[in-house]
Coordinates of N, CA and C in Angstrom, one line a residue:
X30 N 2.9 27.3 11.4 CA 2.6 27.7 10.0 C 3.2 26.7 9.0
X31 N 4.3 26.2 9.6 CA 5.0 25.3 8.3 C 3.8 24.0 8.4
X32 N 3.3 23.8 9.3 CA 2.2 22.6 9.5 C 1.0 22.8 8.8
X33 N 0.6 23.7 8.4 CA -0.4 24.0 7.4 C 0.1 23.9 6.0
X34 N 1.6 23.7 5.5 CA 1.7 24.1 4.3 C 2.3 23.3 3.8
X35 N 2.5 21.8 4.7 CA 3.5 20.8 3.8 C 2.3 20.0 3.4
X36 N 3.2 19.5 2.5 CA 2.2 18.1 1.6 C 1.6 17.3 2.9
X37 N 0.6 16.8 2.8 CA 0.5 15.2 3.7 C 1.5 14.5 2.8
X38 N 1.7 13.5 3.8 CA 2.5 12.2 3.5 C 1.7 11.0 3.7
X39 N 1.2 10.6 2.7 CA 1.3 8.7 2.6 C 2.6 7.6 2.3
X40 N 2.1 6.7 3.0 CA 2.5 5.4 2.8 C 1.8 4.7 1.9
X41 N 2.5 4.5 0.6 CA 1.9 3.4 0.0 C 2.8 1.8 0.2
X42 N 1.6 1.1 0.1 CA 2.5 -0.3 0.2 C 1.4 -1.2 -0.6
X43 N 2.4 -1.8 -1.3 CA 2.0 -2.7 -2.1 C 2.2 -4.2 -3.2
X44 N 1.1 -4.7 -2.8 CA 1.3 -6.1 -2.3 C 1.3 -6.8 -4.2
X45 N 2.7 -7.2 -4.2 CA 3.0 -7.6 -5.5 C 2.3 -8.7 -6.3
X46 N 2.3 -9.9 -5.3 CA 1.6 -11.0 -5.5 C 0.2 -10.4 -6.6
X47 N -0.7 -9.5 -5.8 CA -2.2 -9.5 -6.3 C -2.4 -8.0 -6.6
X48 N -1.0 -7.3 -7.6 CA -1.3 -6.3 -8.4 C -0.8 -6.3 -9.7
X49 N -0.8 -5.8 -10.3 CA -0.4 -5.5 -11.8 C 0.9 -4.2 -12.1
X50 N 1.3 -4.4 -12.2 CA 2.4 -2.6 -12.7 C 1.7 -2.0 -13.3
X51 N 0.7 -2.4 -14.7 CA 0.0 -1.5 -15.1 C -0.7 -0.2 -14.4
X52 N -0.8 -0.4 -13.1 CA -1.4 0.4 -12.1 C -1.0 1.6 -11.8
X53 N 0.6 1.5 -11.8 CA 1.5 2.2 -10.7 C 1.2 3.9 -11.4
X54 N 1.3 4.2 -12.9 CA 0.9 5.3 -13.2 C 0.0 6.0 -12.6
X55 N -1.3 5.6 -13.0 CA -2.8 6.3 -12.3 C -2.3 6.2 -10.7
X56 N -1.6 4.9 -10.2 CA -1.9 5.2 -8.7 C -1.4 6.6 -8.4
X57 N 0.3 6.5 -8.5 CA 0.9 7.5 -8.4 C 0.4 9.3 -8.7
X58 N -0.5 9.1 -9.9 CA -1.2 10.2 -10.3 C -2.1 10.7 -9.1
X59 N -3.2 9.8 -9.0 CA -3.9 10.0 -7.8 C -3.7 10.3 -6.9
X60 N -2.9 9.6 -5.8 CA -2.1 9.6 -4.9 C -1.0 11.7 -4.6
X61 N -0.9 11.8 -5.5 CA -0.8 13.5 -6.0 C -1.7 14.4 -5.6
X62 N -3.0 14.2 -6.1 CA -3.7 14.9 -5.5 C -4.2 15.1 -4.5
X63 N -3.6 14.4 -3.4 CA -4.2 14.2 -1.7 C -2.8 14.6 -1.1
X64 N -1.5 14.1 -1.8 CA -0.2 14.6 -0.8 C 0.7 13.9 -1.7
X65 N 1.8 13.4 -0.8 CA 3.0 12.9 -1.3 C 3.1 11.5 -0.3
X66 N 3.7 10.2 -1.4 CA 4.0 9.5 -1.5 C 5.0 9.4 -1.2
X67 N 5.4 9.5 0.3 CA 7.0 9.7 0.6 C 7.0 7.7 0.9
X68 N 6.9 7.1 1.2 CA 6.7 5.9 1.8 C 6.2 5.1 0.5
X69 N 7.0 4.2 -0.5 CA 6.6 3.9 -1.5 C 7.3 1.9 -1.3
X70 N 6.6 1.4 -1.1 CA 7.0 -0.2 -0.8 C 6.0 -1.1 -1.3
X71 N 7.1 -2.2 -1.5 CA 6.5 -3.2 -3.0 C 6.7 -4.6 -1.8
X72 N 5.8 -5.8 -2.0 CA 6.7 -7.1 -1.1 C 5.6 -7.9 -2.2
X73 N 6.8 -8.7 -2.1 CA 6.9 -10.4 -3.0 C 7.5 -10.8 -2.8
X74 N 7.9 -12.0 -4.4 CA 9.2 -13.0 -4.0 C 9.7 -12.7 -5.3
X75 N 11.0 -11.9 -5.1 CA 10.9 -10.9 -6.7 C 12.6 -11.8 -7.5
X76 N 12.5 -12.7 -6.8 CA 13.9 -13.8 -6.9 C 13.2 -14.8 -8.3
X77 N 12.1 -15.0 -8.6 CA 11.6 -15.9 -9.9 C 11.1 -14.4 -11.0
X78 N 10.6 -15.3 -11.7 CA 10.2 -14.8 -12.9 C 9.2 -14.1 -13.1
X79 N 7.8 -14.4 -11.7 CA 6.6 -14.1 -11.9 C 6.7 -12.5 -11.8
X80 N 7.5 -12.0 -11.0 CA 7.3 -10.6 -10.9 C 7.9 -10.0 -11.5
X81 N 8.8 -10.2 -12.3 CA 9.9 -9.8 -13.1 C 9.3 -8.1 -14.1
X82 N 7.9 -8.1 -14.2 CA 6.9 -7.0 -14.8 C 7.3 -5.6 -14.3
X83 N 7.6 -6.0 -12.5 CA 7.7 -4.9 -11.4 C 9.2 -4.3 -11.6
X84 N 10.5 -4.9 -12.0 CA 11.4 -4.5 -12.1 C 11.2 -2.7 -13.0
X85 N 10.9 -2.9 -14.0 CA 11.6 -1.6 -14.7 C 10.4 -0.4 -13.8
X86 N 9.4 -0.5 -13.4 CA 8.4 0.3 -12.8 C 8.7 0.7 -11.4
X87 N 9.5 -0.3 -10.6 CA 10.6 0.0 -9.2 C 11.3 1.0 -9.5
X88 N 11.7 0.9 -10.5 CA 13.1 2.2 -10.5 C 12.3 3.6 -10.9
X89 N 11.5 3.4 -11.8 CA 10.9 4.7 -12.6 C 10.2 5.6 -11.3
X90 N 9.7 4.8 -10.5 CA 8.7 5.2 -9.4 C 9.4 5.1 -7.9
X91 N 10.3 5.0 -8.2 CA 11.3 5.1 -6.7 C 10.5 3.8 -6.0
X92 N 10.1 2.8 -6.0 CA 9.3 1.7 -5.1 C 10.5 0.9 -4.3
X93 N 10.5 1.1 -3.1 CA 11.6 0.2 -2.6 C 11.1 -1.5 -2.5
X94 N 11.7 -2.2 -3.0 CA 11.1 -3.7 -3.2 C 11.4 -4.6 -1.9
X95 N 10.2 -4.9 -1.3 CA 11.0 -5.6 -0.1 C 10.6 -7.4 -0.3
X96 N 11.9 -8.1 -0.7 CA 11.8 -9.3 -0.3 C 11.4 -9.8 0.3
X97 N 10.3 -10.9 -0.3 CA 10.0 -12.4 1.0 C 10.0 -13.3 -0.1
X98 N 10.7 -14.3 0.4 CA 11.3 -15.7 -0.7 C 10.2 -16.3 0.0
X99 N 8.9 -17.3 -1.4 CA 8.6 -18.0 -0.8 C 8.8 -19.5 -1.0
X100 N 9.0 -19.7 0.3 CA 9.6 -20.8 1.2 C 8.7 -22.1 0.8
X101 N 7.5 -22.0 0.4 CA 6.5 -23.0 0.3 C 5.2 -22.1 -0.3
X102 N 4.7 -23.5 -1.0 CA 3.5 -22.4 -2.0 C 2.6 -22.4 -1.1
X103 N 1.4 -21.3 -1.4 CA 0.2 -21.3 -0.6 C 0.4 -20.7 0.1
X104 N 1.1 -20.1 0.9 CA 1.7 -19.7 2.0 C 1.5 -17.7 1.6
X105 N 1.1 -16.5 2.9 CA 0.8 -15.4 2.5 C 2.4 -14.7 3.0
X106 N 2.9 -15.3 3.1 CA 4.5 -14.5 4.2 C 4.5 -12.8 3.2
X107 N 4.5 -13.0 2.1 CA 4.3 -11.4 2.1 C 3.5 -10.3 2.4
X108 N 2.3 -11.0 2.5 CA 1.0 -10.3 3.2 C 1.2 -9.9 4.6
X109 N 2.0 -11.1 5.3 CA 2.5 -11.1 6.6 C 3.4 -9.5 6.8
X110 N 4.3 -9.8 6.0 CA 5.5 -8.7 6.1 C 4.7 -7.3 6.1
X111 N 3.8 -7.1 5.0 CA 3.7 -5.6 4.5 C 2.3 -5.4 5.7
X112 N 1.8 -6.2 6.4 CA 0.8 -5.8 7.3 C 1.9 -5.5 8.6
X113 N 2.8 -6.2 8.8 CA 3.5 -6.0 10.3 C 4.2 -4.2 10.2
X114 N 5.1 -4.0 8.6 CA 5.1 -2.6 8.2 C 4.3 -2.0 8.3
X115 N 3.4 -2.3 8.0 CA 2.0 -0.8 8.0 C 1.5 -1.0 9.7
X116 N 1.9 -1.8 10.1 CA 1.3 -1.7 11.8 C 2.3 -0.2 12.4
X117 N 4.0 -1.2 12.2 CA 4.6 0.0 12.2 C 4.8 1.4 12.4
X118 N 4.7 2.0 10.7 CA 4.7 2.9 10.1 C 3.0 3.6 10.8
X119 N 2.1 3.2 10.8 CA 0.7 3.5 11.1 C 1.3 3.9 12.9
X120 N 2.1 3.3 13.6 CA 1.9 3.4 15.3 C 3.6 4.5 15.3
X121 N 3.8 4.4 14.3 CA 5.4 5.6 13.9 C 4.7 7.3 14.3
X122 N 3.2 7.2 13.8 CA 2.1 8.8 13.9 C 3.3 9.8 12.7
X123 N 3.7 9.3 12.2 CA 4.6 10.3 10.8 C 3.7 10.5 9.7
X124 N 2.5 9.7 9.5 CA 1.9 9.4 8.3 C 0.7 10.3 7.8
X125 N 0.6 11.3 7.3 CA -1.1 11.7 7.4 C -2.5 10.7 6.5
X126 N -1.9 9.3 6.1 CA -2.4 8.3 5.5 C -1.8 7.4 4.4
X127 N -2.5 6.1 4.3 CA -2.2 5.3 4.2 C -2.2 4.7 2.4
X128 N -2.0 3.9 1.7 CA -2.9 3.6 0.9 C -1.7 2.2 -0.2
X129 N -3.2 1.2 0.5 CA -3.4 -0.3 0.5 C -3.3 -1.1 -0.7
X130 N -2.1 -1.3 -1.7 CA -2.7 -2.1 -3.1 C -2.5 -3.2 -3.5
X131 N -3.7 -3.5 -3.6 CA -3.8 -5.2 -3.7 C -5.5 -5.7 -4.1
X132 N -5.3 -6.6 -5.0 CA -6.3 -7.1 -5.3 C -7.1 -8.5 -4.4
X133 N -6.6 -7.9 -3.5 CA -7.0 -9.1 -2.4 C -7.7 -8.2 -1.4
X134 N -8.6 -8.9 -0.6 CA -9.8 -8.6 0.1 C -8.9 -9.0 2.1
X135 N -7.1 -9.9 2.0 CA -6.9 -10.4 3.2 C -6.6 -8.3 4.0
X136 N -6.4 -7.8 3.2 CA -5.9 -5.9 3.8 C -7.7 -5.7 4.8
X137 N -8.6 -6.1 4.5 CA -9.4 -5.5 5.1 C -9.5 -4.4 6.2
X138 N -8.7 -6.0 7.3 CA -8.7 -5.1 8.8 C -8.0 -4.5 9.4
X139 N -6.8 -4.5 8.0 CA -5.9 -3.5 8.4 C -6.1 -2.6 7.6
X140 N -7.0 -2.6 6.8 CA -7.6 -1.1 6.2 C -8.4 -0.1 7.0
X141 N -9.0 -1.0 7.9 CA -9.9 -0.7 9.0 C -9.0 0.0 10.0
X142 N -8.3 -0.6 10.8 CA -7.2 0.1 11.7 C -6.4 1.0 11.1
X143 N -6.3 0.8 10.0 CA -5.4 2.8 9.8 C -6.3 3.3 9.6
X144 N -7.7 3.5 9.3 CA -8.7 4.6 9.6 C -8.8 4.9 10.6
X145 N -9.0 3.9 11.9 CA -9.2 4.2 12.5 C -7.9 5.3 13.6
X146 N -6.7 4.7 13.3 CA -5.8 5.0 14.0 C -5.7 5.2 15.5
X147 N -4.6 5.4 16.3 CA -4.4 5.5 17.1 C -3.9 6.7 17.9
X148 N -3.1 7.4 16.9 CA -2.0 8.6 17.5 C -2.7 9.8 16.7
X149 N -3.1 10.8 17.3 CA -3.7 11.7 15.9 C -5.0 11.7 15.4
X150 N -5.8 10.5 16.2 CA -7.3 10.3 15.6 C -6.9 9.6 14.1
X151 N -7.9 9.8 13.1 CA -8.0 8.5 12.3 C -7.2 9.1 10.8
X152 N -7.0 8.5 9.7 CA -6.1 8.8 9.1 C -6.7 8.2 7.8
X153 N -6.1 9.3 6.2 CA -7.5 9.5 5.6 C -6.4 7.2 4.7
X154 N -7.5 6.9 4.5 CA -6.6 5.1 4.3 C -7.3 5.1 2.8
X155 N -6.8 4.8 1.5 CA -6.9 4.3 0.4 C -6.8 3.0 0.2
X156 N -7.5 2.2 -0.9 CA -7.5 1.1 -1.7 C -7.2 0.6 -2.7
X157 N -6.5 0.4 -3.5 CA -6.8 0.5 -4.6 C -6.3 -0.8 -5.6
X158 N -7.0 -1.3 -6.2 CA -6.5 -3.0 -6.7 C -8.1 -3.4 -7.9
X159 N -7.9 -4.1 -8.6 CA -9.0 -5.0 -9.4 C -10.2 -5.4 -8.8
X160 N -10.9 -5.3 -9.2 CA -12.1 -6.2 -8.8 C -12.5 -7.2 -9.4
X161 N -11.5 -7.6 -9.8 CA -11.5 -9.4 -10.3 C -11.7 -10.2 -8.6
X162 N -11.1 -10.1 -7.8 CA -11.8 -10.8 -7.1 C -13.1 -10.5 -5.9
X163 N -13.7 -11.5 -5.2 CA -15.0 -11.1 -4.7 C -14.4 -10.2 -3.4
X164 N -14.8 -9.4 -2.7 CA -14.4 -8.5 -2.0 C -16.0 -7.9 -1.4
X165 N -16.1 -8.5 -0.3 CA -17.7 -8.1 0.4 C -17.3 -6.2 0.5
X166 N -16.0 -6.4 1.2 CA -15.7 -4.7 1.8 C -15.1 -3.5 0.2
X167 N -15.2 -4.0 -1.0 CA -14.9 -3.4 -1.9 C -16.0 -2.2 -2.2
X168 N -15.5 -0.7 -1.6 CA -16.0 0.2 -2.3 C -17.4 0.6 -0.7
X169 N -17.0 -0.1 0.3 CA -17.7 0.1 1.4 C -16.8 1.0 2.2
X170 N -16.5 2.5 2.5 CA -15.8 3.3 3.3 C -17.0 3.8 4.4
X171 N -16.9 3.3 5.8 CA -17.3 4.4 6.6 C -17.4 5.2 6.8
X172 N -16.0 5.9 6.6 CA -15.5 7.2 7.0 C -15.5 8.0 5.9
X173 N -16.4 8.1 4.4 CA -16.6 8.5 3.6 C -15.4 8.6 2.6
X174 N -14.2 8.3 2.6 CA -13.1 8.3 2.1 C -13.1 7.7 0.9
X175 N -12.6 8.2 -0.6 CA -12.7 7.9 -1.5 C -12.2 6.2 -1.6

């Protein structure tokens, strides 16, 4: 009975580099209506200036900020980190879903594998980022999921 009556739980993770803070309101809003946001994680390189936006919106919204210094430009090491976490958390079966933010199109196939999942059958996976850039898979869900 208690399993019918708790919130779902998502993981949100989200990728600093290729979001905006202006976002985190509506996300968080949305994100409400399907469950709770127990799993709330931010990765960048939050040691310079560029992200410096995300500081006061970390605290307001509980976002735990996970470090990656980067070491050399060009380079995705954050993308790296927050994909190897969501492999994780996704193979943990704690999650009743997922949800991906970033204005980048590299989340694809790991947007793909938490639908699909592993433990549990498939698991409901969100998107949510700009469409400033080109994104063949933007707004394409198989599994009918908003």
């Amino acid at each position: 009975m208690a399993e019918e009556t708790r919130l779902r739980r998502f993981a949100v993770l989200i990728d600093a580099d290729n979001t905006s803070p202006r976002i985190a309101a509506g996300l968080f809003e949305e994100i409400a209506k399907f469950g709770e946001a127990s799993v709330r994680r931010i990765y960048g390189d939050f040691s310079g200036t560029r992200l410096k936006s995300w500081a006061e919106i970390l605290q307001k919204y509980a976002i735990d900020p996970y470090q990656q210094f980067a070491y050399t430009t060009g380079k995705n090491a954050s993308d790296i980190a927050l994909v190897i976490d969501a492999m994780d958390l996704l193979h943990s079966g704690r999650f009743d879903g997922f949800c991906l933010v970033s204005s980048d199109s590299d989340f694809t196939r790991l947007a793909s594998a938490a639908r699909a999942g592993d433990r549990g059958g498939p698991r409901r996976t969100e998107g949510a980022g700009e469409r400033r850039r080109a994104n063949p898979q933007q707004g394409h869900r198989p599994d009918g999921d908003r």
